[in-house]
Amino acid sequence: MLFEDIGQGAQARTLVVEDSDWAQLTRADAMRLTTLFLAARRFEEKILQLDKLNLVHGPAHSSIGQEGGAAGCIAALPIGTLMNGTHRAHHQCVAKAINALYDEGMDPAASGLSLRMRQEMQGLMHEILGLKDGWTGGRGGSMHLRRAELGIMGTNAIVAGGIPIACGHAFAEKQRASGKLMVTFFGDGAVHQGATHEAMNLAALYGLPMIFFLENNKYAVSMSVEQSTFQTELLTRPQAHGIEAVKVDGMNPFAVWLATRWAQAHIEREGRPAFILAEVYRYYHQSSSIPGSAFGYRTREEENAWKARDPWLFLQRELTARGILDADALAAIDATVTDAVEAAAASCVEGTGSATRIRAELWPAASSVDDHLTSDMREFDGARFAEAEDFHPDDMESLSYIEAMARTMGARMAEDERIYVFGEDVANMGGGTVGATRGLTQTYADRLVNTPITENGFCGLATGAALSGLRPVVELMYSDFFLVAGDQLLNQAGKIRHLFNGTASVPLVLRTRIPGAEGYGSQHSMDPAGVFALFPGWRIVAPSNAFDYVGLMNSALRCQDPVLVIEPQELHKHKTLVPKDLDYCIPIGRAKRVSEGDQITLLATLSMVDRCRQIALETGVRADIIDLRTLSQRDIDYDTIGRSVMKTGRVAIVEQTTRGASLGALIADEIQRRYFDYLDQPVQRVTGRWAPPTVSQALERAALADEDDLRTLIAGMLRDSALDHSQGNVHALRA
């Protein structure tokens, strides 16, 4: 047998510092590097002190020992660089905040830290302690830190959760040709997450200007690298994705500084991402001031060996020995940093020793708990809201649902260069898999972005791009695929505005297709509304015809919140009159009465709207039929529903989806709470069965609600109503 070498495009290497390299580090660079390192170290030490006093609510993941990686990286990069990170991020955020405010020519040894630096350090301290004057009002605490004006785009409590989002920030900066870099920090535990690999693939595929910075501290909580993976050389991961990578001693901040300069030059020269693996060591356990040896997963000998390599000892030794900074300058920097940290802590607390307490007036008001779940909708000021009856027939044309999808997207893309469409095959086959981008592939070839089959990755990228000011539209080939991207869509995009106290918005549109009775089986046929409705940061719109699709999509593209647009394939060929200019919005949160009656209220969604009308006409039932159109719980139009219930006294919620995925139970509960006194009988529901639809045509039909289910329910409700009325007359005669 003969095996031929296939070759490898990307190199993985180790950086070795030579004496001649030190000539690159000027006194000014050394002061910056030292200041960033000490700011991180002293800040972390103070956080641990406060934690021992039980003043830090929740975890406080210490990075003491591994600050040399973050300080060396950030000190080497332009102050406008963007960054995000994971839950162990105090050191990164302190270093980035100080660097973002570090003026050229600054001499912290002589003049100390600036007032703004001290203020930001205080804001970060308040944030970690959960106080109202923190960076995001105390909502983020220790793990979720954001200060966009300083380039800190948000850290993440989900291991690897921020890495796809970092790709989105880098994508946006590349499209704007801003020249800014994005750095995403993560630990060795994240290397095994699928999100990391999806992100690296996307960054390499799209040539994104970003640095993947791995702080390999050898342990994910207590799991060593050797316990976590067979292939312990972690540089093989970026190499597999075609990303140039370098390993560096993270206990040597200068070596990290050199590695970062290499990465920056590589990105600028090649237009491709870079990967840095810094070997570091955290001196304490996962989230405490207790060493890991106390828990038995590492030895004191190992810890002592790494402590002998403390980056602070290294800086003091090397900078003085090489005549770059003297001991007095180092002491002066240490003193000014320590003073700023002590002042930040003092601004939060009162009392001393075990009697130290958070100052009561600094807590956020309990009444603000629901603030900033979603936008206040000011983005709709000046919008043209309209319904079909507002247009003259001569101004309308007949469009199918699928034609409206493509035409609306084209009209809005012509007006707004921030709109990008992401998804599998969206730029192929002359309009994607169903024709939703038909006619757009030539005009907007650079803004229709084919993605690999990596829903978690490209949904995260879209989230980051939205955070950076683009307006991404994500097409999921089938709605069930959102489950693959559940973290990025539900845990990230849907929570970000509230988590960061309104300082961030995610104007992302997610288009999802429901095939209906097309034989795609249970893994392709889910109505996602019931799941997305559980997350109050999402808006959900459900257009039942082409006119509504245009108006609701226009609103979705205007909204500053993530919006789920549900697109039933069953409706794709249905035609409706639509204004030729396609320039109108339908308010998010407004239902539509499509038929008026006084016997029964039918609240319908999607393809069941027309079915309700057909059955009402067929049976002669005087039904008040309301197309809900908006399905996010806080946006459901209960005013319109209430007026109908007060008139008819009976209501049924009509959905095609299966019983377990139905949103109707939540709506029924709310109706009975609001309008119980007006109901003549309990709220009823039409849904499919409990089982999801399978490929068998017979079982698929049985699983989804149909006309027979609707007829049976209406007949039963009206029969019960007549019986109640008859019994009421008998009771009256007897009286």
XYZ file of C-alpha atoms in Angstrom:
735
model
C 0.000 0.000 0.000
C 1.064 3.567 -0.656
C -0.158 6.544 1.349
C 0.325 9.947 -0.215
C 0.501 13.103 1.864
C -2.515 15.292 1.141
C -0.691 18.406 2.421
C -1.868 20.940 4.945
C -2.655 24.542 4.113
C -2.447 26.081 7.559
C 0.587 25.976 9.788
C 0.675 25.488 13.542
C 3.783 26.645 15.338
C 5.230 27.608 18.701
C 6.569 31.099 19.328
C 10.012 31.199 20.949
C 11.181 34.592 22.254
C 14.736 35.572 21.379
C 16.776 38.267 23.107
C 16.703 40.389 19.966
C 12.885 40.503 20.142
C 12.998 42.680 23.236
C 14.166 45.608 21.115
C 10.586 45.850 19.812
C 9.219 46.693 23.269
C 9.573 50.399 23.968
C 9.282 51.972 27.397
C 5.807 53.230 26.451
C 4.740 49.760 25.335
C 6.094 48.253 28.555
C 4.160 50.753 30.684
C 0.955 49.993 28.788
C 1.459 46.256 29.132
C 2.275 46.528 32.836
C -0.692 48.799 33.517
C -3.128 46.448 31.818
C -1.715 43.441 33.650
C -1.779 45.078 37.074
C -5.261 46.472 36.554
C -6.507 42.949 35.908
C -4.559 41.413 38.806
C -5.472 43.958 41.481
C -9.089 44.110 40.340
C -9.414 40.330 40.545
C -7.829 40.256 43.985
C -10.380 42.775 45.224
C -13.268 40.779 43.717
C -12.111 37.707 45.619
C -11.950 39.720 48.845
C -15.514 40.910 48.311
C -16.558 37.372 47.472
C -15.181 36.131 50.787
C -17.442 38.690 52.467
C -20.427 37.204 50.558
C -20.910 40.439 48.636
C -20.639 38.918 45.175
C -23.983 37.328 44.331
C -23.430 34.365 42.062
C -20.110 33.064 40.765
C -16.963 35.156 40.426
C -14.655 33.229 38.117
C -11.133 34.307 39.003
C -8.396 34.452 36.393
C -5.547 35.262 38.776
C -2.446 33.702 37.292
C -3.557 33.858 33.671
C -3.854 37.643 33.199
C -0.646 37.750 31.158
C -2.502 36.330 28.168
C -5.227 38.955 28.046
C -2.917 41.855 28.963
C -0.300 40.865 26.390
C -2.894 40.445 23.657
C -4.871 43.609 24.296
C -1.802 45.820 24.824
C -0.539 44.852 21.370
C -3.720 45.837 19.513
C -5.225 49.190 18.450
C -7.496 50.766 21.036
C -10.473 50.433 18.664
C -10.247 46.652 18.587
C -13.451 44.818 19.560
C -13.567 41.851 21.926
C -15.874 39.379 23.558
C -15.259 36.507 25.906
C -16.658 33.832 28.094
C -17.606 33.657 31.783
C -14.015 34.048 33.057
C -13.548 37.561 31.714
C -12.817 40.122 34.458
C -9.163 40.306 33.440
C -9.988 40.714 29.756
C -12.583 43.416 30.382
C -10.445 45.424 32.811
C -7.487 45.291 30.426
C -9.667 46.229 27.435
C -11.328 49.118 29.263
C -7.996 50.576 30.342
C -6.465 50.092 26.892
C -9.434 51.715 25.152
C -8.802 54.859 27.224
C -5.007 54.730 27.071
C -3.859 57.864 25.217
C -0.650 57.957 23.253
C 2.070 59.461 25.370
C 0.372 58.524 28.628
C 2.753 57.865 31.543
C 0.825 56.105 34.332
C 3.985 55.911 36.463
C 4.114 59.707 36.554
C 0.506 60.821 36.196
C -1.529 57.809 37.324
C -4.728 56.565 35.730
C -7.085 59.057 34.129
C -10.395 59.986 35.751
C -12.270 58.135 33.004
C -10.258 54.977 33.623
C -11.083 55.123 37.300
C -14.756 55.706 36.523
C -14.913 52.707 34.192
C -13.206 50.513 36.771
C -15.844 51.631 39.256
C -18.630 50.920 36.754
C -17.283 47.416 36.238
C -17.087 46.836 39.983
C -20.690 47.986 40.388
C -21.739 45.695 37.541
C -20.151 42.618 39.067
C -21.875 43.343 42.369
C -25.251 43.729 40.607
C -25.718 47.459 41.250
C -27.720 49.992 39.265
C -24.687 52.122 38.348
C -22.885 49.170 36.776
C -22.098 49.006 33.096
C -25.479 47.446 32.343
C -27.351 48.256 35.520
C -26.072 45.223 37.408
C -27.974 42.739 35.267
C -24.918 41.065 33.824
C -23.078 40.520 37.074
C -19.753 38.772 36.811
C -20.277 36.676 33.695
C -22.134 38.956 31.262
C -20.088 42.124 30.792
C -20.657 44.689 28.054
C -19.319 48.179 27.407
C -19.677 48.700 23.683
C -18.193 52.209 23.700
C -14.952 50.655 24.935
C -15.089 47.781 22.439
C -16.299 45.204 24.992
C -19.139 43.654 23.008
C -20.382 41.221 25.648
C -19.059 38.253 27.566
C -20.970 35.034 27.827
C -21.877 32.505 30.501
C -22.347 29.742 27.933
C -19.047 28.045 27.140
C -18.251 28.909 23.484
C -21.557 30.793 23.193
C -19.878 34.065 22.257
C -17.567 32.699 19.570
C -20.115 32.578 16.701
C -21.316 36.029 17.798
C -17.737 37.280 17.496
C -17.805 36.110 13.880
C -20.820 38.355 13.345
C -19.021 41.390 14.742
C -16.057 40.654 12.494
C -18.358 40.123 9.505
C -19.968 43.527 10.060
C -16.606 45.278 10.382
C -15.390 43.608 7.195
C -18.461 44.723 5.262
C -17.946 48.281 6.509
C -14.221 48.106 5.687
C -13.574 49.703 9.072
C -10.215 48.046 9.550
C -11.208 46.966 13.066
C -10.230 43.584 14.429
C -12.331 41.302 16.613
C -10.792 39.188 19.375
C -12.760 36.374 20.966
C -11.371 34.895 24.195
C -12.236 31.388 25.369
C -10.810 28.513 27.386
C -9.736 24.971 26.653
C -13.175 23.644 27.584
C -14.695 25.544 24.649
C -12.476 23.733 22.170
C -14.762 20.704 22.367
C -17.955 22.644 21.675
C -19.526 22.450 18.251
C -20.088 26.207 18.263
C -16.320 26.750 18.299
C -15.771 24.632 15.222
C -18.719 26.130 13.380
C -17.345 29.594 14.141
C -13.826 28.739 12.994
C -15.202 27.279 9.781
C -17.246 30.421 9.094
C -14.362 32.761 9.951
C -12.048 30.919 7.579
C -14.701 30.589 4.868
C -15.583 34.290 4.887
C -12.054 35.579 5.612
C -13.044 37.402 8.781
C -10.685 39.845 10.550
C -10.608 38.115 13.907
C -8.292 36.504 16.403
C -9.340 33.341 18.197
C -7.556 33.575 21.550
C -7.481 30.348 23.537
C -6.448 30.659 27.187
C -5.459 27.073 27.865
C -5.386 26.953 31.674
C -5.342 23.145 31.554
C -8.644 22.557 33.352
C -12.340 22.963 32.577
C -13.525 23.208 36.186
C -11.720 20.038 37.335
C -11.508 18.186 34.024
C -7.988 18.251 32.639
C -7.292 18.496 28.935
C -6.098 14.899 29.069
C -9.448 13.803 30.506
C -11.365 15.796 27.917
C -9.825 14.793 24.621
C -7.719 12.096 23.007
C -5.857 14.649 20.860
C -4.349 16.952 23.469
C -2.523 19.165 20.955
C -5.239 21.787 20.690
C -3.576 23.586 17.785
C -4.869 20.801 15.558
C -8.333 22.352 15.775
C -7.677 25.638 13.976
C -5.292 23.859 11.649
C -8.138 21.588 10.555
C -10.128 24.673 9.564
C -7.278 26.248 7.619
C -6.505 28.926 10.221
C -2.889 29.862 10.907
C -2.120 29.274 14.584
C 0.620 29.862 17.125
C 1.221 28.519 20.618
C 2.796 30.857 23.146
C 3.814 30.879 26.808
C 0.977 32.865 28.373
C 2.917 33.357 31.596
C 5.210 35.586 29.528
C 3.077 38.642 28.657
C 5.727 39.894 26.247
C 5.601 36.643 24.279
C 1.824 37.026 23.975
C 2.380 40.633 22.862
C 4.665 39.371 20.073
C 2.232 36.630 19.062
C -0.587 39.144 18.824
C 1.506 41.458 16.652
C 2.097 38.484 14.373
C -1.644 37.706 14.283
C -2.551 41.297 13.448
C -0.011 41.417 10.634
C -1.250 38.079 9.294
C -4.869 39.278 9.202
C -3.931 42.542 7.496
C -1.664 40.807 4.974
C -3.706 37.701 4.173
C -7.236 38.809 4.975
C -7.764 35.698 7.047
C -8.316 34.943 10.755
C -5.579 33.870 13.156
C -5.491 31.668 16.239
C -3.387 32.136 19.385
C -3.107 29.462 22.045
C -1.681 30.912 25.273
C -0.655 28.368 27.869
C -1.679 29.871 31.214
C -2.716 28.725 34.671
C -5.447 29.824 37.047
C -4.197 29.725 40.605
C -7.610 29.133 42.188
C -10.537 26.807 41.700
C -13.303 27.501 39.190
C -15.089 30.217 41.145
C -13.437 30.703 44.525
C -10.269 31.727 46.329
C -9.494 28.097 47.172
C -6.773 26.339 45.165
C -7.719 23.423 42.954
C -5.531 21.091 44.991
C -8.046 21.385 47.836
C -10.482 19.476 45.617
C -7.954 16.829 44.662
C -7.853 17.311 40.905
C -4.347 18.794 40.904
C -1.377 18.782 43.261
C 0.222 21.498 45.350
C 3.505 20.762 43.591
C 1.917 21.551 40.233
C 0.389 24.772 41.580
C 3.646 25.902 43.169
C 5.549 25.282 39.954
C 3.176 27.530 38.047
C 3.178 30.182 40.766
C 6.950 30.397 40.412
C 6.226 31.485 36.832
C 3.811 34.254 37.879
C 3.595 36.830 35.048
C 4.025 39.660 37.575
C 7.305 38.165 38.784
C 8.342 37.789 35.155
C 7.599 41.434 34.304
C 9.396 42.768 37.356
C 12.445 40.646 36.637
C 12.728 41.149 32.889
C 11.757 44.798 32.555
C 14.185 45.938 35.228
C 17.012 43.627 34.128
C 16.735 44.902 30.565
C 16.546 48.543 31.613
C 13.120 49.089 30.068
C 11.388 50.104 33.321
C 12.913 50.484 36.759
C 11.509 49.242 40.061
C 10.251 52.712 41.001
C 8.168 52.982 37.812
C 6.700 49.538 38.358
C 5.859 50.380 41.967
C 4.273 53.665 40.901
C 2.054 51.927 38.346
C 1.091 49.335 40.930
C 0.217 52.047 43.436
C -1.992 54.036 41.072
C -3.801 50.920 39.881
C -4.325 49.684 43.448
C -5.670 53.079 44.488
C -8.203 53.033 41.637
C -9.344 49.517 42.560
C -9.700 50.397 46.251
C -11.701 53.510 45.344
C -13.984 51.459 43.103
C -14.672 48.984 45.903
C -15.162 51.748 48.473
C -17.851 53.326 46.257
C -19.914 50.137 46.564
C -19.779 49.272 50.245
C -20.043 50.592 53.760
C -18.770 49.204 57.045
C -15.611 47.244 57.649
C -14.540 43.642 58.138
C -17.344 41.141 58.517
C -19.790 44.055 58.852
C -19.098 45.242 55.291
C -22.318 45.614 53.330
C -23.448 46.824 49.929
C -24.815 50.345 50.196
C -28.582 49.946 50.069
C -29.206 52.917 47.754
C -27.123 51.305 44.998
C -29.459 48.389 44.301
C -31.650 48.676 41.170
C -35.353 49.187 41.804
C -37.392 45.982 41.866
C -39.936 47.712 39.624
C -37.381 47.802 36.798
C -37.154 44.012 36.523
C -39.124 43.852 33.241
C -37.577 46.945 31.661
C -35.918 46.487 28.264
C -37.279 43.053 27.506
C -38.051 44.457 24.079
C -37.798 47.717 22.200
C -40.153 50.579 23.067
C -41.028 50.599 19.328
C -39.902 54.158 18.721
C -38.318 52.821 15.559
C -41.851 52.788 14.120
C -42.320 56.544 14.491
C -43.325 57.800 11.063
C -44.043 54.323 9.692
C -46.906 53.945 7.223
C -49.376 51.506 8.760
C -52.092 50.184 6.489
C -54.604 47.392 5.922
C -55.891 46.043 2.617
C -59.034 48.189 2.718
C -56.908 51.335 2.824
C -55.814 50.876 -0.820
C -57.628 51.501 -4.089
C -57.980 48.396 -6.275
C -56.042 50.117 -9.068
C -53.036 50.363 -6.755
C -53.037 46.618 -6.095
C -51.773 43.571 -7.948
C -52.246 39.880 -7.358
C -49.202 38.235 -5.773
C -48.657 34.785 -4.426
C -47.232 34.360 -0.948
C -43.851 33.216 -2.312
C -43.714 36.087 -4.800
C -44.390 38.518 -1.971
C -41.514 37.036 0.006
C -38.939 37.695 -2.714
C -40.353 41.026 -3.873
C -40.520 42.465 -0.354
C -36.958 41.450 0.434
C -35.744 42.987 -2.817
C -37.553 46.262 -2.148
C -36.121 46.598 1.329
C -32.598 45.570 0.264
C -32.685 48.320 -2.361
C -33.351 50.857 0.399
C -31.163 49.517 3.194
C -27.595 48.361 2.587
C -27.495 46.866 6.094
C -29.768 43.962 5.099
C -27.934 40.684 4.520
C -29.622 37.344 3.929
C -27.946 34.278 5.433
C -28.913 30.678 4.904
C -28.278 27.413 3.152
C -28.514 27.824 -0.648
C -30.026 31.318 -0.479
C -27.766 32.478 -3.351
C -28.073 29.266 -5.378
C -30.662 27.734 -7.718
C -31.948 31.113 -8.862
C -33.689 31.923 -5.600
C -32.926 29.397 -2.913
C -34.657 26.121 -2.193
C -38.208 27.521 -2.428
C -37.700 30.727 -4.406
C -37.696 33.155 -1.496
C -34.731 35.052 -2.998
C -35.777 34.743 -6.636
C -34.653 37.758 -8.677
C -32.182 38.927 -6.044
C -29.143 36.804 -6.746
C -27.627 39.086 -9.379
C -28.384 42.486 -7.885
C -27.466 41.573 -4.319
C -24.955 38.793 -4.835
C -22.681 40.238 -2.144
C -25.513 40.378 0.387
C -26.999 36.928 -0.165
C -24.656 34.782 1.889
C -24.662 31.041 1.366
C -23.921 29.304 4.637
C -22.752 25.778 5.337
C -25.105 23.490 7.248
C -24.171 25.030 10.586
C -27.318 26.582 12.028
C -25.781 27.280 15.423
C -22.830 28.964 13.748
C -24.602 31.162 11.229
C -27.420 32.106 13.607
C -24.736 33.213 16.054
C -22.934 35.096 13.300
C -26.185 36.848 12.407
C -26.711 37.760 16.068
C -23.275 39.354 16.250
C -23.794 41.157 12.948
C -27.085 42.550 14.265
C -25.357 43.724 17.443
C -22.846 45.514 15.225
C -25.497 47.392 13.271
C -26.373 45.173 10.312
C -29.887 43.836 9.691
C -29.436 40.124 9.102
C -32.232 37.987 7.712
C -31.700 34.299 8.442
C -33.519 31.701 6.398
C -33.941 28.329 8.073
C -34.770 25.736 5.455
C -37.234 24.151 7.901
C -38.483 25.507 11.180
C -37.338 22.511 13.252
C -33.741 23.459 12.528
C -33.984 26.268 15.068
C -33.484 23.556 17.684
C -29.953 23.046 16.377
C -29.356 26.758 16.972
C -31.320 26.925 20.213
C -28.562 28.549 22.254
C -27.799 31.287 19.742
C -31.447 32.109 19.043
C -33.169 31.641 22.396
C -30.403 31.998 24.962
C -28.422 34.675 23.145
C -30.381 36.770 20.632
C -33.638 36.648 22.588
C -32.093 37.632 25.933
C -29.393 40.123 24.977
C -31.426 43.350 25.153
C -32.727 42.606 28.644
C -29.499 41.046 29.891
C -27.542 44.161 28.967
C -30.259 46.541 30.204
C -31.199 48.015 26.843
C -27.628 48.907 25.855
C -27.756 46.373 23.012
C -30.351 45.451 20.423
C -30.535 42.502 18.043
C -32.483 43.511 14.904
C -32.466 40.005 13.484
C -35.195 38.507 11.298
C -35.531 34.730 11.373
C -37.595 33.200 8.563
C -38.827 29.662 9.224
C -40.742 27.379 6.881
C -43.467 24.955 8.008
C -44.080 22.368 5.266
C -47.583 21.381 6.402
C -48.929 18.157 4.912
C -45.991 17.596 2.568
C -44.630 14.340 3.982
C -41.478 15.706 5.574
C -41.954 13.911 8.863
C -41.653 14.935 12.474
C -38.164 16.456 12.266
C -39.150 18.970 9.586
C -42.724 19.936 10.457
C -42.776 21.812 13.760
C -44.618 25.074 14.294
C -42.014 27.022 16.312
C -44.344 29.656 17.765
C -45.029 27.852 21.042
C -41.321 27.563 21.855
C -40.318 31.088 20.820
C -43.272 32.491 22.774
C -41.573 31.297 25.975
C -38.796 33.865 25.418
C -40.124 37.405 25.880
C -37.291 38.995 23.897
C -38.619 37.569 20.630
C -41.383 39.019 18.489
C -43.367 36.465 16.463
C -45.404 37.243 13.349
C -47.535 34.752 11.431
C -48.731 36.100 8.059
C -51.669 34.173 6.617
C -51.646 35.813 3.172
C -49.390 37.786 0.847
C -50.717 41.194 1.911
C -50.002 40.485 5.549
C -46.641 38.987 4.668
C -45.472 42.217 3.061
C -46.672 44.426 5.906
C -45.389 42.168 8.663
C -42.025 41.580 6.985
C -41.610 45.336 6.550
C -42.289 45.708 10.269
C -39.890 42.894 11.105
C -37.137 44.596 9.110
C -37.825 47.863 10.902
C -38.033 46.386 14.409
C -35.046 46.602 16.757
C -35.850 43.215 18.303
C -35.338 39.725 16.904
C -38.449 38.764 14.947
C -39.540 35.262 13.996
C -41.484 35.173 10.710
C -43.410 31.928 10.217
C -43.929 30.937 6.569
C -46.301 27.992 5.905
C -45.407 26.252 2.657
C -49.083 25.417 2.241
C -49.713 29.121 1.529
C -46.849 29.695 -0.911
C -49.013 29.556 -4.045
C -52.033 31.359 -2.588
C -52.598 34.745 -4.226
C -53.783 37.968 -2.622
C -54.085 41.568 -3.756
C -51.018 43.490 -2.611
C -50.116 47.194 -3.093
C -47.709 47.579 -6.000
C -45.252 49.718 -4.058
C -44.950 47.180 -1.193
C -44.343 50.139 1.083
C -46.452 49.756 4.222
C -46.254 48.165 7.640
C -48.668 46.169 9.751
C -48.206 46.908 13.449
C -46.653 44.165 15.502
C -49.319 43.426 18.097
C -52.443 44.113 16.018
C -54.809 41.301 15.075
C -57.188 41.453 12.098
C -60.899 40.673 12.084
C -61.406 38.884 8.769
C -65.082 37.975 9.235
C -67.734 39.389 11.541
C -70.336 37.456 13.473
C -72.039 37.203 16.850
C -72.286 33.463 17.554
C -68.692 32.423 18.168
C -65.193 33.887 18.148
C -62.561 31.931 16.238
C -58.958 32.978 16.873
C -56.973 31.529 13.994
C -53.375 31.432 12.806
C -51.657 30.885 9.457
C -53.369 28.367 7.142
C -56.284 27.906 9.570
C -57.548 31.441 8.929
C -58.923 30.554 5.485
C -60.212 27.232 6.783
C -62.237 29.065 9.426
C -63.777 31.295 6.791
C -64.614 28.361 4.543
C -66.270 26.371 7.340
C -68.230 29.414 8.521
C -69.562 29.990 5.004
C -70.267 26.302 4.498
C -72.170 25.889 7.781
C -73.770 29.309 7.979
C -72.257 29.948 11.401
C -72.019 33.636 12.264
C -68.370 33.548 13.333
C -66.227 36.455 14.418
C -62.967 35.293 12.858
C -59.783 36.956 14.023
C -56.400 36.401 12.427
C -54.017 36.778 15.373
C -51.015 37.646 13.127
C -48.731 38.351 16.127
C -48.023 35.445 18.479
C -45.413 36.700 20.952
C -47.170 36.559 24.318
C -46.717 40.209 25.266
C -47.866 41.333 21.791
C -51.085 39.354 21.375
C -53.946 41.743 20.641
C -56.185 41.063 23.630
C -58.119 44.291 23.064
C -59.453 43.027 19.729
C -59.986 39.575 21.221
C -61.816 41.054 24.203
C -64.250 43.068 22.095
C -65.154 39.922 20.204
C -65.550 37.796 23.342
C -67.846 40.394 24.885
C -70.014 40.117 21.785
C -70.119 36.346 21.257
C -69.544 34.900 24.720
C -67.668 31.889 23.340
C -64.244 31.513 21.823
C -62.108 28.809 20.214
C -58.404 29.024 19.354
C -57.689 27.317 16.038
C -54.188 26.056 15.209
C -53.048 23.416 12.761
C -50.087 22.379 14.892
C -49.857 19.463 17.296
C -51.262 19.670 20.812
C -47.908 19.824 22.578
C -46.491 22.572 20.318
C -49.652 24.663 20.518
C -49.627 28.216 21.799
C -53.356 28.106 22.493
C -53.169 27.053 26.142
C -51.344 30.276 27.027
C -53.861 32.371 25.110
C -56.819 30.533 26.640
C -55.463 31.110 30.130
C -55.076 34.831 29.501
C -58.549 35.186 27.971
C -60.149 33.524 30.983
C -58.220 35.778 33.339
C -59.238 38.929 31.471
C -62.733 38.147 30.215
C -64.101 35.386 32.445
C -67.291 37.290 33.219
C -68.150 37.510 29.518
C -67.654 33.834 28.700
C -70.700 31.578 28.395
C -68.510 28.473 28.288
C -64.825 27.574 28.677
C -62.379 28.590 25.988
C -61.939 25.733 23.509
C -59.010 24.763 21.287
C -58.579 23.152 17.908
C -55.157 21.539 17.457
C -53.649 18.434 15.978
C -52.982 15.339 18.035
C -50.172 14.810 20.521
C -47.943 12.938 18.087
C -45.885 14.932 15.580
C -46.699 14.287 11.909
C -44.868 11.346 10.373
C -44.081 10.638 6.727
C -47.049 8.298 6.309
C -49.719 10.344 4.578
C -52.506 8.817 6.658
C -50.740 9.460 9.962
C -49.648 12.924 8.882
C -53.256 13.927 8.192
C -54.298 12.502 11.533
C -51.604 14.423 13.401
C -52.547 17.897 12.119
C -55.812 19.732 12.676
C -58.139 19.878 9.669
C -61.597 21.011 8.605
C -63.334 18.087 10.312
C -61.793 19.012 13.656
C -63.030 22.561 13.223
C -66.533 21.523 12.182
C -66.839 19.176 15.135
C -65.712 21.773 17.633
C -67.981 24.550 16.314
C -70.978 22.252 16.239
C -70.294 21.090 19.768
C -69.873 24.603 21.144
C -73.048 25.884 19.504
C -75.007 22.770 20.536
C -73.908 23.248 24.140
C -74.864 26.892 23.860
C -78.334 26.029 22.589
C -78.762 23.434 25.345
C -77.728 25.931 27.985
C -80.148 28.462 26.527
C -82.998 25.878 26.489
C -82.326 24.828 30.058
C -82.233 28.448 31.026
C -85.771 28.903 29.623
C -87.016 25.809 31.493
C -85.549 27.104 34.733
C -87.211 30.454 34.114
C -90.668 28.839 33.515
C -90.341 26.730 36.658
C -89.460 29.798 38.650
